[in-house]
Amino acid sequence: MKILIYAFRPFKKYKKNISEEVVKNLVNKRKFIKVILPIVYKKKYILNKIKKHQPDIIIGFGQSAGKLIGIERRAKNVFEMERPKGKRVIDPTGPKLYFTNLNLKKIPGVRISYNAGDYLCNLTMYVILDFIKKENLKTRFAFIHIPKNYNLKKATKVSQELIRNISP
């Protein structure tokens, strides 16, 4: 089973992005394909990696302002660019929402969320789920938000446990 895992570089005022650090620290016998995305509003970066590697499973990681690790269940057809451009529709002909098709098993200390925000986490979720649907792929997808001030060692351990619980 081929698993592509992605995270983001630091953005805005942040000097580091815990999602990048967690992904770099993940280890598994399955030998993940790890991708660290630049902070840009271009679909091609992640879609090119998906086309190249043709993974069975994709798991995205992003940084959040919350206090608990969150498993995101849906992506909205909207994203917010830097000011002054404001909110934009991702795909004018696309559905308002997409729901993830890989339901990670909830474990203690992890919450389920239906709001991935309006920034790049939500954008990549929507773009990936849209690509999976339009290309009629069997690829399964999930997204995990890690709080920015979360302990890195604990975040890595919880993330590895969530991934380990994926059924083949």
PDB file of C-alpha atoms in Angstrom:
ATOM      1  CA  MET A   1       0.000   0.000   0.000  1.00  0.00           C
ATOM      2  CA  LYS A   2       1.454   3.346  -1.107  1.00  0.00           C
ATOM      3  CA  ILE A   3       0.805   6.271   1.262  1.00  0.00           C
ATOM      4  CA  LEU A   4       1.500   9.886   0.298  1.00  0.00           C
ATOM      5  CA  ILE A   5       1.730  12.243   3.259  1.00  0.00           C
ATOM      6  CA  TYR A   6       1.935  16.007   2.855  1.00  0.00           C
ATOM      7  CA  ALA A   7       2.324  19.071   5.033  1.00  0.00           C
ATOM      8  CA  PHE A   8       3.088  22.748   4.574  1.00  0.00           C
ATOM      9  CA  ARG A   9       6.069  25.026   4.988  1.00  0.00           C
ATOM     10  CA  PRO A  10       5.804  27.893   7.486  1.00  0.00           C
ATOM     11  CA  PHE A  11       3.285  30.576   6.538  1.00  0.00           C
ATOM     12  CA  LYS A  12       2.473  34.180   7.373  1.00  0.00           C
ATOM     13  CA  LYS A  13       4.172  35.216  10.627  1.00  0.00           C
ATOM     14  CA  TYR A  14       5.210  31.705  11.685  1.00  0.00           C
ATOM     15  CA  LYS A  15       8.868  30.673  11.617  1.00  0.00           C
ATOM     16  CA  LYS A  16       7.970  26.982  11.709  1.00  0.00           C
ATOM     17  CA  ASN A  17       5.003  24.803  10.840  1.00  0.00           C
ATOM     18  CA  ILE A  18       4.341  21.900  13.173  1.00  0.00           C
ATOM     19  CA  SER A  19       2.708  19.925  10.347  1.00  0.00           C
ATOM     20  CA  GLU A  20       6.022  19.962   8.448  1.00  0.00           C
ATOM     21  CA  GLU A  21       7.920  18.866  11.559  1.00  0.00           C
ATOM     22  CA  VAL A  22       5.474  16.029  12.278  1.00  0.00           C
ATOM     23  CA  VAL A  23       5.630  14.703   8.711  1.00  0.00           C
ATOM     24  CA  LYS A  24       9.433  14.808   8.734  1.00  0.00           C
ATOM     25  CA  ASN A  25       9.425  12.795  11.989  1.00  0.00           C
ATOM     26  CA  LEU A  26       6.939  10.123  10.910  1.00  0.00           C
ATOM     27  CA  VAL A  27       8.478   6.688  10.469  1.00  0.00           C
ATOM     28  CA  ASN A  28       6.795   3.543   9.276  1.00  0.00           C
ATOM     29  CA  LYS A  29       7.631   0.260   7.613  1.00  0.00           C
ATOM     30  CA  ARG A  30       5.379   1.340   4.757  1.00  0.00           C
ATOM     31  CA  LYS A  31       7.918   3.979   3.664  1.00  0.00           C
ATOM     32  CA  PHE A  32       5.726   7.006   3.220  1.00  0.00           C
ATOM     33  CA  ILE A  33       6.074   9.346   0.279  1.00  0.00           C
ATOM     34  CA  LYS A  34       6.555  12.671   2.085  1.00  0.00           C
ATOM     35  CA  VAL A  35       5.791  16.003   0.421  1.00  0.00           C
ATOM     36  CA  ILE A  36       6.243  19.462   1.940  1.00  0.00           C
ATOM     37  CA  LEU A  37       4.164  21.992   0.011  1.00  0.00           C
ATOM     38  CA  PRO A  38       5.093  25.626  -0.564  1.00  0.00           C
ATOM     39  CA  ILE A  39       2.646  28.293   0.565  1.00  0.00           C
ATOM     40  CA  VAL A  40       1.120  29.018  -2.852  1.00  0.00           C
ATOM     41  CA  TYR A  41      -2.380  28.888  -4.299  1.00  0.00           C
ATOM     42  CA  LYS A  42      -1.570  26.488  -7.129  1.00  0.00           C
ATOM     43  CA  LYS A  43      -3.259  23.122  -7.518  1.00  0.00           C
ATOM     44  CA  LYS A  44      -0.418  21.692  -9.593  1.00  0.00           C
ATOM     45  CA  TYR A  45       1.999  21.147  -6.695  1.00  0.00           C
ATOM     46  CA  ILE A  46      -0.034  18.484  -4.947  1.00  0.00           C
ATOM     47  CA  LEU A  47      -1.758  17.120  -8.072  1.00  0.00           C
ATOM     48  CA  ASN A  48       1.593  16.529  -9.807  1.00  0.00           C
ATOM     49  CA  LYS A  49       2.758  14.472  -6.811  1.00  0.00           C
ATOM     50  CA  ILE A  50      -0.453  12.435  -6.852  1.00  0.00           C
ATOM     51  CA  LYS A  51      -0.139  11.776 -10.594  1.00  0.00           C
ATOM     52  CA  LYS A  52       3.530  10.826 -10.241  1.00  0.00           C
ATOM     53  CA  HIS A  53       3.201   8.465  -7.258  1.00  0.00           C
ATOM     54  CA  GLN A  54      -0.377   7.181  -7.706  1.00  0.00           C
ATOM     55  CA  PRO A  55      -0.866   6.555  -3.977  1.00  0.00           C
ATOM     56  CA  ASP A  56      -3.540   4.314  -2.494  1.00  0.00           C
ATOM     57  CA  ILE A  57      -3.904   6.681   0.455  1.00  0.00           C
ATOM     58  CA  ILE A  58      -3.223  10.400   0.890  1.00  0.00           C
ATOM     59  CA  ILE A  59      -3.013  12.012   4.315  1.00  0.00           C
ATOM     60  CA  GLY A  60      -2.625  15.764   4.633  1.00  0.00           C
ATOM     61  CA  PHE A  61      -1.328  17.550   7.704  1.00  0.00           C
ATOM     62  CA  GLY A  62      -1.812  21.202   8.555  1.00  0.00           C
ATOM     63  CA  GLN A  63      -1.242  23.597  11.429  1.00  0.00           C
ATOM     64  CA  SER A  64      -4.223  24.853  13.411  1.00  0.00           C
ATOM     65  CA  ALA A  65      -4.896  27.370  16.159  1.00  0.00           C
ATOM     66  CA  GLY A  66      -6.857  24.826  18.225  1.00  0.00           C
ATOM     67  CA  LYS A  67      -5.827  22.885  21.306  1.00  0.00           C
ATOM     68  CA  LEU A  68      -6.593  19.321  20.138  1.00  0.00           C
ATOM     69  CA  ILE A  69      -5.441  17.360  17.121  1.00  0.00           C
ATOM     70  CA  GLY A  70      -8.350  17.346  14.673  1.00  0.00           C
ATOM     71  CA  ILE A  71      -9.428  14.889  12.008  1.00  0.00           C
ATOM     72  CA  GLU A  72     -11.070  16.975   9.298  1.00  0.00           C
ATOM     73  CA  ARG A  73     -14.100  15.410   7.633  1.00  0.00           C
ATOM     74  CA  ARG A  74     -15.067  17.946   4.957  1.00  0.00           C
ATOM     75  CA  ALA A  75     -13.713  20.555   2.585  1.00  0.00           C
ATOM     76  CA  LYS A  76     -15.601  23.659   1.441  1.00  0.00           C
ATOM     77  CA  ASN A  77     -15.537  25.133  -2.053  1.00  0.00           C
ATOM     78  CA  VAL A  78     -14.017  28.369  -0.764  1.00  0.00           C
ATOM     79  CA  PHE A  79     -10.615  29.653   0.267  1.00  0.00           C
ATOM     80  CA  GLU A  80      -9.292  32.923   1.552  1.00  0.00           C
ATOM     81  CA  MET A  81      -6.288  34.569  -0.020  1.00  0.00           C
ATOM     82  CA  GLU A  82      -4.162  37.224   1.566  1.00  0.00           C
ATOM     83  CA  ARG A  83      -5.910  40.539   1.926  1.00  0.00           C
ATOM     84  CA  PRO A  84      -7.263  42.454  -0.028  1.00  0.00           C
ATOM     85  CA  LYS A  85      -8.479  39.674  -2.329  1.00  0.00           C
ATOM     86  CA  GLY A  86     -10.568  37.946   0.332  1.00  0.00           C
ATOM     87  CA  LYS A  87     -12.609  34.770  -0.059  1.00  0.00           C
ATOM     88  CA  ARG A  88     -12.745  33.009  -3.418  1.00  0.00           C
ATOM     89  CA  VAL A  89     -14.577  30.004  -4.814  1.00  0.00           C
ATOM     90  CA  ILE A  90     -12.214  27.126  -5.632  1.00  0.00           C
ATOM     91  CA  ASP A  91     -14.300  25.657  -8.464  1.00  0.00           C
ATOM     92  CA  PRO A  92     -17.326  27.642  -9.718  1.00  0.00           C
ATOM     93  CA  THR A  93     -18.858  24.457 -11.162  1.00  0.00           C
ATOM     94  CA  GLY A  94     -17.938  22.190  -8.243  1.00  0.00           C
ATOM     95  CA  PRO A  95     -20.026  21.055  -5.282  1.00  0.00           C
ATOM     96  CA  LYS A  96     -20.153  23.205  -2.149  1.00  0.00           C
ATOM     97  CA  LEU A  97     -18.665  20.425  -0.019  1.00  0.00           C
ATOM     98  CA  TYR A  98     -16.613  17.263  -0.312  1.00  0.00           C
ATOM     99  CA  PHE A  99     -16.332  14.726   2.487  1.00  0.00           C
ATOM    100  CA  THR A 100     -13.202  12.711   3.151  1.00  0.00           C
ATOM    101  CA  ASN A 101     -13.351   9.066   2.121  1.00  0.00           C
ATOM    102  CA  LEU A 102     -10.860   7.697   4.655  1.00  0.00           C
ATOM    103  CA  ASN A 103     -12.331   7.810   8.119  1.00  0.00           C
ATOM    104  CA  LEU A 104      -9.452   7.642  10.563  1.00  0.00           C
ATOM    105  CA  LYS A 105     -10.311   5.901  13.811  1.00  0.00           C
ATOM    106  CA  LYS A 106     -10.814   8.504  16.545  1.00  0.00           C
ATOM    107  CA  ILE A 107      -8.537   8.025  19.519  1.00  0.00           C
ATOM    108  CA  PRO A 108      -8.508   9.779  22.921  1.00  0.00           C
ATOM    109  CA  GLY A 109      -7.382  13.403  22.724  1.00  0.00           C
ATOM    110  CA  VAL A 110      -8.327  13.744  19.056  1.00  0.00           C
ATOM    111  CA  ARG A 111     -11.420  15.594  17.867  1.00  0.00           C
ATOM    112  CA  ILE A 112     -13.523  15.261  14.720  1.00  0.00           C
ATOM    113  CA  SER A 113     -13.972  18.535  12.827  1.00  0.00           C
ATOM    114  CA  TYR A 114     -16.171  19.631   9.941  1.00  0.00           C
ATOM    115  CA  ASN A 115     -14.387  22.942   9.380  1.00  0.00           C
ATOM    116  CA  ALA A 116     -10.880  22.866   7.903  1.00  0.00           C
ATOM    117  CA  GLY A 117     -10.821  26.660   7.739  1.00  0.00           C
ATOM    118  CA  ASP A 118     -10.559  28.782   4.598  1.00  0.00           C
ATOM    119  CA  TYR A 119      -6.827  28.674   3.956  1.00  0.00           C
ATOM    120  CA  LEU A 120      -4.497  26.193   2.230  1.00  0.00           C
ATOM    121  CA  CYS A 121      -5.523  23.181   4.338  1.00  0.00           C
ATOM    122  CA  ASN A 122      -9.090  23.435   3.074  1.00  0.00           C
ATOM    123  CA  LEU A 123      -7.923  24.325  -0.448  1.00  0.00           C
ATOM    124  CA  THR A 124      -5.743  21.218  -0.790  1.00  0.00           C
ATOM    125  CA  MET A 125      -8.464  19.044   0.723  1.00  0.00           C
ATOM    126  CA  TYR A 126     -11.007  20.280  -1.794  1.00  0.00           C
ATOM    127  CA  VAL A 127      -8.625  20.020  -4.762  1.00  0.00           C
ATOM    128  CA  ILE A 128      -7.567  16.466  -3.857  1.00  0.00           C
ATOM    129  CA  LEU A 129     -11.110  15.208  -3.233  1.00  0.00           C
ATOM    130  CA  ASP A 130     -12.261  16.843  -6.470  1.00  0.00           C
ATOM    131  CA  PHE A 131      -9.409  15.186  -8.387  1.00  0.00           C
ATOM    132  CA  ILE A 132     -10.187  11.774  -6.858  1.00  0.00           C
ATOM    133  CA  LYS A 133     -13.838  12.111  -7.878  1.00  0.00           C
ATOM    134  CA  LYS A 134     -13.250  13.465 -11.388  1.00  0.00           C
ATOM    135  CA  GLU A 135     -10.561  10.873 -12.165  1.00  0.00           C
ATOM    136  CA  ASN A 136     -12.697   8.096 -10.634  1.00  0.00           C
ATOM    137  CA  LEU A 137      -9.805   6.987  -8.418  1.00  0.00           C
ATOM    138  CA  LYS A 138      -9.974   4.514  -5.554  1.00  0.00           C
ATOM    139  CA  THR A 139      -7.518   6.661  -3.601  1.00  0.00           C
ATOM    140  CA  ARG A 140      -8.570   7.291  -0.004  1.00  0.00           C
ATOM    141  CA  PHE A 141      -7.938  10.652   1.653  1.00  0.00           C
ATOM    142  CA  ALA A 142      -7.841  12.103   5.167  1.00  0.00           C
ATOM    143  CA  PHE A 143      -6.620  15.344   6.711  1.00  0.00           C
ATOM    144  CA  ILE A 144      -5.236  15.998  10.189  1.00  0.00           C
ATOM    145  CA  HIS A 145      -4.817  19.389  11.863  1.00  0.00           C
ATOM    146  CA  ILE A 146      -2.095  19.735  14.506  1.00  0.00           C
ATOM    147  CA  PRO A 147      -2.292  22.682  16.949  1.00  0.00           C
ATOM    148  CA  LYS A 148       0.623  25.074  16.431  1.00  0.00           C
ATOM    149  CA  ASN A 149       1.777  24.859  20.072  1.00  0.00           C
ATOM    150  CA  TYR A 150       1.321  21.103  20.454  1.00  0.00           C
ATOM    151  CA  ASN A 151       4.249  19.050  21.747  1.00  0.00           C
ATOM    152  CA  LEU A 152       6.070  17.730  18.658  1.00  0.00           C
ATOM    153  CA  LYS A 153       6.912  14.334  20.146  1.00  0.00           C
ATOM    154  CA  LYS A 154       3.311  13.776  21.250  1.00  0.00           C
ATOM    155  CA  ALA A 155       1.903  15.050  17.920  1.00  0.00           C
ATOM    156  CA  THR A 156       4.158  12.640  16.024  1.00  0.00           C
ATOM    157  CA  LYS A 157       3.156   9.727  18.267  1.00  0.00           C
ATOM    158  CA  VAL A 158      -0.585  10.449  17.890  1.00  0.00           C
ATOM    159  CA  SER A 159      -0.220  10.897  14.117  1.00  0.00           C
ATOM    160  CA  GLN A 160       1.628   7.585  13.803  1.00  0.00           C
ATOM    161  CA  GLU A 161      -1.107   5.866  15.794  1.00  0.00           C
ATOM    162  CA  LEU A 162      -3.818   7.341  13.547  1.00  0.00           C
ATOM    163  CA  ILE A 163      -1.961   6.106  10.461  1.00  0.00           C
ATOM    164  CA  ARG A 164      -1.208   2.697  11.973  1.00  0.00           C
ATOM    165  CA  ASN A 165      -4.947   2.141  12.483  1.00  0.00           C
ATOM    166  CA  ILE A 166      -5.662   2.416   8.739  1.00  0.00           C
ATOM    167  CA  SER A 167      -6.959  -0.863   7.426  1.00  0.00           C
ATOM    168  CA  PRO A 168      -5.258  -2.118   4.239  1.00  0.00           C
TER     169      PRO A 168
END
